Amino acid sequence: MKRKNETILIGVVFPENRSFLSDYFASIKFQDTSEFDILILNDGLKGNFIFNDNRITIINIQEKTTPAKIRMKGIRYALENGYKNLILSDSDDYFSSNRVSVSINELKNNDFVFNELCVVNSKKKIIQRSLYEKFLKHDLQNLQLDYLKIIDRNIFGLGNSSVRTNVLKEMSIPDDIIAVDWWVFSVILLNQSKGSFVNEAITYYRQHENNIVGARNQLNILQLTNGIIVKKIHYKNLFLYCKNHGFKEAEKIYNNKLEEIVDLERFLQDSDFQNNYIKVINENYNSIYNGWWSEILSLEEWKKYEQ
């Protein structure tokens, strides 16, 4: 498809999300601006699933691949076709009718923008109106963003973030990265890009059984195991990225984080310690949790909560 607008919205669809697509596509269709193109990356979904619109391009993913590679394919498409702005989206979510227009306006003065998240269940019942009240607490009025703010946690989602494509020109996503959004925005912030939070637009962040990570209230063994894997991969790749790009201070920090998570993994081999670790986290969950993966504490941080 020939580019019609300066902005493109990109989403990935797959069979597990079929039941949510009507809400997702309705929220795209009824945006208060039509000045954006749409790219859908189809990872194995069969049949008719999309509304008719001459702004839409569909790329069918033929090979078995990773979420990281699929997202990278979308980024490359935006760059190769000369788009100025990229609106990221998750197909199990849906969003307010002003999300695209507000994002475009904010990107005039920022390299990236992320909007409010309202947590809903699979039937669209509201669970929490503002996830950022928990993630950012008192920082929202004077938000200073740098890579250190997301060392131990992620606050950016692919369903509520938008970026100017010029900050993605050198972007690559390692194939083994699981938390793609955490990686992308860590790299962006390491390169000193400027971003802002907006609460005028809302993404309705749907909680269901296929979420890789959701808005949690407790930690269990499966989530702990997955969190360890995510953080090890994340820190390892960011250590290498910083080493290869001359970010000496950040290289040391990410190496320390990698060592911390490896130490934690070793201690967690003891089932008694594992049970106690989870117990302490859950007893203090409301104080600890301030973003995705934030509840996976290093041993040093965990001991601050142990009585």
Tab-separated table of C-alpha atoms in Angstrom:
chain	number	residue	atom	x	y	z
A	1	MET	CA	0.000	0.000	0.000
A	2	LYS	CA	1.255	3.481	-0.844
A	3	ARG	CA	1.572	5.748	2.193
A	4	LYS	CA	-1.441	8.072	2.519
A	5	ASN	CA	-0.678	9.684	5.883
A	6	GLU	CA	2.329	10.545	8.057
A	7	THR	CA	1.132	8.307	10.901
A	8	ILE	CA	0.665	4.550	10.976
A	9	LEU	CA	-1.055	2.384	13.598
A	10	ILE	CA	0.377	-1.126	13.869
A	11	GLY	CA	-1.167	-4.166	15.536
A	12	VAL	CA	-0.588	-7.921	15.651
A	13	VAL	CA	-3.473	-10.396	15.481
A	14	PHE	CA	-3.375	-14.118	16.246
A	15	PRO	CA	-5.911	-16.910	16.876
A	16	GLU	CA	-5.950	-16.615	20.680
A	17	ASN	CA	-7.226	-13.021	20.417
A	18	ARG	CA	-10.015	-13.591	17.902
A	19	SER	CA	-12.816	-13.016	20.434
A	20	PHE	CA	-11.417	-9.562	21.281
A	21	LEU	CA	-10.921	-8.271	17.738
A	22	SER	CA	-14.370	-6.724	17.287
A	23	ASP	CA	-13.665	-4.274	20.128
A	24	TYR	CA	-10.129	-3.640	18.888
A	25	PHE	CA	-11.126	-2.859	15.306
A	26	ALA	CA	-14.149	-0.811	16.385
A	27	SER	CA	-11.857	1.423	18.437
A	28	ILE	CA	-9.657	1.925	15.355
A	29	LYS	CA	-12.610	2.535	13.044
A	30	PHE	CA	-14.198	5.181	15.265
A	31	GLN	CA	-11.151	7.328	15.959
A	32	ASP	CA	-11.885	11.051	15.792
A	33	THR	CA	-9.277	11.424	13.046
A	34	SER	CA	-8.774	9.415	9.876
A	35	GLU	CA	-5.294	10.815	9.248
A	36	PHE	CA	-3.444	7.581	9.861
A	37	ASP	CA	-2.741	4.366	7.999
A	38	ILE	CA	-3.126	0.890	9.504
A	39	LEU	CA	-0.814	-2.109	9.358
A	40	ILE	CA	-2.036	-5.467	10.661
A	41	LEU	CA	0.526	-8.230	11.150
A	42	ASN	CA	-1.432	-11.480	10.978
A	43	ASP	CA	0.237	-14.281	12.912
A	44	GLY	CA	-1.868	-17.263	11.893
A	45	LEU	CA	-5.450	-15.993	12.082
A	46	LYS	CA	-7.725	-17.474	9.387
A	47	GLY	CA	-10.874	-16.072	7.823
A	48	ASN	CA	-12.331	-12.582	7.631
A	49	PHE	CA	-11.508	-10.524	10.709
A	50	ILE	CA	-11.125	-6.911	9.630
A	51	PHE	CA	-13.280	-4.005	8.498
A	52	ASN	CA	-12.999	-2.592	4.964
A	53	ASP	CA	-10.840	0.511	4.752
A	54	ASN	CA	-8.420	1.624	2.046
A	55	ARG	CA	-5.889	2.674	4.706
A	56	ILE	CA	-5.302	-0.932	5.813
A	57	THR	CA	-2.409	-3.192	4.839
A	58	ILE	CA	-2.266	-6.798	6.053
A	59	ILE	CA	0.976	-8.751	6.192
A	60	ASN	CA	0.512	-12.457	6.784
A	61	ILE	CA	3.320	-13.968	8.837
A	62	GLN	CA	4.092	-17.199	7.021
A	63	GLU	CA	6.977	-18.535	9.097
A	64	LYS	CA	6.974	-19.620	12.721
A	65	THR	CA	8.682	-16.758	14.514
A	66	THR	CA	8.939	-14.801	17.766
A	67	PRO	CA	6.901	-11.820	19.005
A	68	ALA	CA	10.111	-9.771	18.863
A	69	LYS	CA	10.626	-10.508	15.166
A	70	ILE	CA	6.999	-9.721	14.348
A	71	ARG	CA	7.149	-6.351	16.097
A	72	MET	CA	10.450	-5.610	14.372
A	73	LYS	CA	8.816	-6.350	11.015
A	74	GLY	CA	6.226	-3.683	11.805
A	75	ILE	CA	8.864	-1.130	12.800
A	76	ARG	CA	10.827	-1.784	9.590
A	77	TYR	CA	7.653	-1.350	7.524
A	78	ALA	CA	7.025	2.051	9.119
A	79	LEU	CA	10.622	3.153	8.478
A	80	GLU	CA	10.829	1.837	4.918
A	81	ASN	CA	7.580	3.565	3.954
A	82	GLY	CA	8.555	6.959	5.349
A	83	TYR	CA	6.089	7.288	8.216
A	84	LYS	CA	6.741	10.028	10.758
A	85	ASN	CA	4.713	8.636	13.664
A	86	LEU	CA	4.058	5.076	14.826
A	87	ILE	CA	1.059	4.258	17.025
A	88	LEU	CA	1.586	0.920	18.786
A	89	SER	CA	-1.377	-1.264	19.714
A	90	ASP	CA	-2.312	-4.634	21.203
A	91	SER	CA	-5.228	-6.443	19.597
A	92	ASP	CA	-6.695	-7.697	22.878
A	93	ASP	CA	-7.101	-4.090	24.037
A	94	TYR	CA	-9.265	-1.239	22.756
A	95	PHE	CA	-8.951	2.511	23.192
A	96	SER	CA	-10.744	5.834	23.393
A	97	SER	CA	-11.723	7.600	20.173
A	98	ASN	CA	-9.128	10.352	20.688
A	99	ARG	CA	-6.097	8.138	21.238
A	100	VAL	CA	-4.559	8.630	17.778
A	101	SER	CA	-5.241	12.373	17.543
A	102	VAL	CA	-3.904	13.073	21.050
A	103	SER	CA	-0.803	10.970	20.360
A	104	ILE	CA	-0.091	12.762	17.069
A	105	ASN	CA	-0.411	16.135	18.771
A	106	GLU	CA	1.900	15.151	21.655
A	107	LEU	CA	4.495	13.751	19.251
A	108	LYS	CA	4.995	17.231	17.814
A	109	ASN	CA	7.073	18.043	20.902
A	110	ASN	CA	8.099	14.587	22.140
A	111	ASP	CA	9.927	11.559	20.792
A	112	PHE	CA	7.375	9.246	22.381
A	113	VAL	CA	4.158	9.391	24.355
A	114	PHE	CA	2.240	6.917	26.489
A	115	ASN	CA	-1.386	7.281	27.506
A	116	GLU	CA	-3.547	6.213	30.436
A	117	LEU	CA	-4.391	2.551	31.031
A	118	CYS	CA	-7.793	1.531	32.354
A	119	VAL	CA	-7.787	-2.115	33.445
A	120	VAL	CA	-10.796	-4.181	32.363
A	121	ASN	CA	-11.671	-7.868	32.507
A	122	SER	CA	-12.508	-10.109	29.545
A	123	LYS	CA	-16.114	-8.827	29.611
A	124	LYS	CA	-15.011	-5.144	29.641
A	125	LYS	CA	-15.904	-4.548	33.276
A	126	ILE	CA	-13.605	-1.921	34.800
A	127	ILE	CA	-11.200	-3.293	37.399
A	128	GLN	CA	-9.029	-0.205	37.888
A	129	ARG	CA	-9.557	3.171	36.233
A	130	SER	CA	-5.932	4.312	36.310
A	131	LEU	CA	-3.071	1.842	36.338
A	132	TYR	CA	-0.612	4.744	36.425
A	133	GLU	CA	-1.839	5.808	39.834
A	134	LYS	CA	-0.138	2.587	40.953
A	135	PHE	CA	2.794	2.632	38.527
A	136	LEU	CA	3.853	6.249	38.963
A	137	LYS	CA	2.090	7.298	42.161
A	138	HIS	CA	3.131	10.913	42.873
A	139	ASP	CA	5.456	11.262	39.870
A	140	LEU	CA	2.810	12.036	37.278
A	141	GLN	CA	2.786	15.795	37.834
A	142	ASN	CA	6.564	16.107	37.524
A	143	LEU	CA	7.550	13.095	35.471
A	144	GLN	CA	11.245	12.942	34.600
A	145	LEU	CA	11.903	9.930	32.378
A	146	ASP	CA	15.280	8.239	31.914
A	147	TYR	CA	16.461	4.647	31.623
A	148	LEU	CA	17.094	4.413	35.369
A	149	LYS	CA	13.349	4.856	35.986
A	150	ILE	CA	12.732	1.502	34.301
A	151	ILE	CA	15.758	-0.469	35.492
A	152	ASP	CA	13.712	-2.745	37.776
A	153	ARG	CA	10.294	-2.428	36.175
A	154	ASN	CA	8.492	-1.565	32.972
A	155	ILE	CA	5.882	1.183	32.762
A	156	PHE	CA	5.430	1.269	28.970
A	157	GLY	CA	3.042	-0.949	27.039
A	158	LEU	CA	2.801	-1.713	23.337
A	159	GLY	CA	-0.926	-1.061	23.674
A	160	ASN	CA	-0.655	2.534	24.885
A	161	SER	CA	2.568	3.961	23.438
A	162	SER	CA	3.412	5.961	20.317
A	163	VAL	CA	6.780	7.023	18.929
A	164	ARG	CA	8.355	9.195	16.286
A	165	THR	CA	9.989	6.851	13.814
A	166	ASN	CA	13.257	8.827	13.712
A	167	VAL	CA	14.133	7.446	17.189
A	168	LEU	CA	13.683	3.889	15.875
A	169	LYS	CA	16.053	4.113	12.885
A	170	GLU	CA	18.806	2.133	14.613
A	171	MET	CA	16.422	-0.096	16.579
A	172	SER	CA	16.874	-3.850	16.625
A	173	ILE	CA	15.130	-6.286	18.948
A	174	PRO	CA	17.027	-9.432	20.012
A	175	ASP	CA	15.124	-12.565	19.020
A	176	ASP	CA	14.953	-13.893	22.587
A	177	ILE	CA	13.498	-10.737	24.136
A	178	ILE	CA	10.143	-11.479	25.787
A	179	ALA	CA	9.214	-8.024	27.143
A	180	VAL	CA	9.475	-6.239	23.790
A	181	ASP	CA	8.044	-2.976	25.092
A	182	TRP	CA	10.495	-2.886	28.021
A	183	TRP	CA	13.410	-3.425	25.631
A	184	VAL	CA	12.278	-0.815	23.081
A	185	PHE	CA	11.766	1.941	25.631
A	186	SER	CA	14.939	1.089	27.558
A	187	VAL	CA	16.922	1.587	24.338
A	188	ILE	CA	15.017	4.762	23.475
A	189	LEU	CA	15.712	6.224	26.915
A	190	LEU	CA	19.368	5.163	26.871
A	191	ASN	CA	19.631	7.313	23.752
A	192	GLN	CA	18.097	10.234	25.686
A	193	SER	CA	14.813	10.482	23.849
A	194	LYS	CA	12.157	12.698	25.405
A	195	GLY	CA	8.709	11.402	26.293
A	196	SER	CA	5.509	12.372	28.039
A	197	PHE	CA	2.456	10.835	29.690
A	198	VAL	CA	-1.066	11.893	28.704
A	199	ASN	CA	-4.253	11.049	30.554
A	200	GLU	CA	-6.655	12.551	27.988
A	201	ALA	CA	-6.542	9.336	25.956
A	202	ILE	CA	-7.233	5.878	27.363
A	203	THR	CA	-6.272	2.345	26.427
A	204	TYR	CA	-8.563	-0.266	27.945
A	205	TYR	CA	-6.073	-2.902	29.092
A	206	ARG	CA	-7.859	-6.226	28.999
A	207	GLN	CA	-7.011	-8.941	31.531
A	208	HIS	CA	-7.427	-12.526	30.369
A	209	GLU	CA	-5.738	-15.914	30.584
A	210	ASN	CA	-3.451	-15.322	27.587
A	211	ASN	CA	-1.790	-12.182	28.986
A	212	ILE	CA	1.990	-12.596	29.194
A	213	VAL	CA	1.870	-10.181	32.102
A	214	GLY	CA	-1.107	-8.334	33.490
A	215	ALA	CA	-2.088	-5.938	36.251
A	216	ARG	CA	-1.390	-8.255	39.172
A	217	ASN	CA	-2.234	-8.308	42.842
A	218	GLN	CA	-0.248	-11.371	43.913
A	219	LEU	CA	2.869	-13.335	42.988
A	220	ASN	CA	2.884	-17.097	42.439
A	221	ILE	CA	5.552	-19.655	41.505
A	222	LEU	CA	4.771	-19.560	37.763
A	223	GLN	CA	4.894	-15.756	37.642
A	224	LEU	CA	8.120	-15.751	39.645
A	225	THR	CA	9.739	-18.277	37.313
A	226	ASN	CA	8.636	-16.346	34.216
A	227	GLY	CA	9.749	-13.060	35.758
A	228	ILE	CA	13.224	-14.426	36.420
A	229	ILE	CA	13.494	-15.539	32.782
A	230	VAL	CA	12.262	-12.178	31.455
A	231	LYS	CA	14.663	-10.170	33.630
A	232	LYS	CA	17.698	-12.364	32.866
A	233	ILE	CA	17.140	-12.024	29.121
A	234	HIS	CA	16.414	-8.298	29.431
A	235	TYR	CA	19.493	-7.470	31.518
A	236	LYS	CA	21.809	-9.696	29.472
A	237	ASN	CA	20.815	-8.038	26.200
A	238	LEU	CA	20.927	-4.508	27.590
A	239	PHE	CA	24.368	-5.170	29.075
A	240	LEU	CA	25.570	-6.225	25.604
A	241	TYR	CA	23.801	-3.287	23.947
A	242	CYS	CA	25.455	-0.800	26.298
A	243	LYS	CA	28.842	-2.472	25.872
A	244	ASN	CA	28.566	-2.279	22.070
A	245	HIS	CA	27.381	1.345	22.082
A	246	GLY	CA	29.780	2.815	24.617
A	247	PHE	CA	27.319	3.429	27.455
A	248	LYS	CA	29.919	2.640	30.136
A	249	GLU	CA	27.925	3.617	33.235
A	250	ALA	CA	24.784	1.847	32.045
A	251	GLU	CA	26.857	-1.209	31.082
A	252	LYS	CA	28.006	-1.579	34.706
A	253	ILE	CA	24.477	-1.057	36.032
A	254	TYR	CA	22.933	-3.689	33.762
A	255	ASN	CA	25.753	-6.120	34.542
A	256	ASN	CA	25.017	-5.671	38.260
A	257	LYS	CA	21.324	-6.253	37.611
A	258	LEU	CA	22.124	-9.430	35.705
A	259	GLU	CA	24.264	-10.675	38.587
A	260	GLU	CA	21.485	-9.867	41.061
A	261	ILE	CA	18.897	-11.863	39.152
A	262	VAL	CA	21.278	-14.813	38.743
A	263	ASP	CA	21.913	-14.769	42.512
A	264	LEU	CA	18.186	-14.679	43.177
A	265	GLU	CA	17.615	-17.609	40.830
A	266	ARG	CA	20.239	-19.618	42.702
A	267	PHE	CA	18.660	-18.943	46.119
A	268	LEU	CA	15.211	-19.806	44.783
A	269	GLN	CA	16.336	-23.379	44.116
A	270	ASP	CA	15.660	-23.946	47.813
A	271	SER	CA	11.917	-24.586	48.125
A	272	ASP	CA	11.681	-23.180	51.659
A	273	PHE	CA	13.341	-19.956	50.605
A	274	GLN	CA	11.158	-19.793	47.500
A	275	ASN	CA	7.981	-20.089	49.579
A	276	ASN	CA	9.193	-17.457	52.010
A	277	TYR	CA	10.249	-15.131	49.179
A	278	ILE	CA	6.769	-15.297	47.641
A	279	LYS	CA	5.100	-14.921	51.035
A	280	VAL	CA	7.041	-11.738	51.867
A	281	ILE	CA	6.366	-10.257	48.420
A	282	ASN	CA	2.634	-10.897	48.712
A	283	GLU	CA	2.403	-9.508	52.241
A	284	ASN	CA	3.901	-6.254	50.924
A	285	TYR	CA	2.575	-6.349	47.368
A	286	ASN	CA	0.819	-2.984	47.394
A	287	SER	CA	3.999	-1.259	48.547
A	288	ILE	CA	6.255	-3.137	46.126
A	289	TYR	CA	4.324	-3.230	42.864
A	290	ASN	CA	4.872	-0.159	40.685
A	291	GLY	CA	5.117	-1.568	37.171
A	292	TRP	CA	5.452	-4.798	35.245
A	293	TRP	CA	8.144	-7.111	36.696
A	294	SER	CA	8.668	-4.780	39.686
A	295	GLU	CA	7.553	-7.503	42.121
A	296	ILE	CA	10.609	-9.614	41.186
A	297	LEU	CA	12.947	-8.096	43.776
A	298	SER	CA	16.672	-8.634	44.152
A	299	LEU	CA	17.766	-10.349	47.361
A	300	GLU	CA	18.972	-7.046	48.782
A	301	GLU	CA	15.663	-5.309	48.095
A	302	TRP	CA	13.637	-8.287	49.285
A	303	LYS	CA	15.407	-8.345	52.651
A	304	LYS	CA	14.119	-4.829	53.352
A	305	TYR	CA	10.615	-6.291	53.584
A	306	GLU	CA	11.500	-9.477	55.458
A	307	GLN	CA	10.574	-9.349	59.154
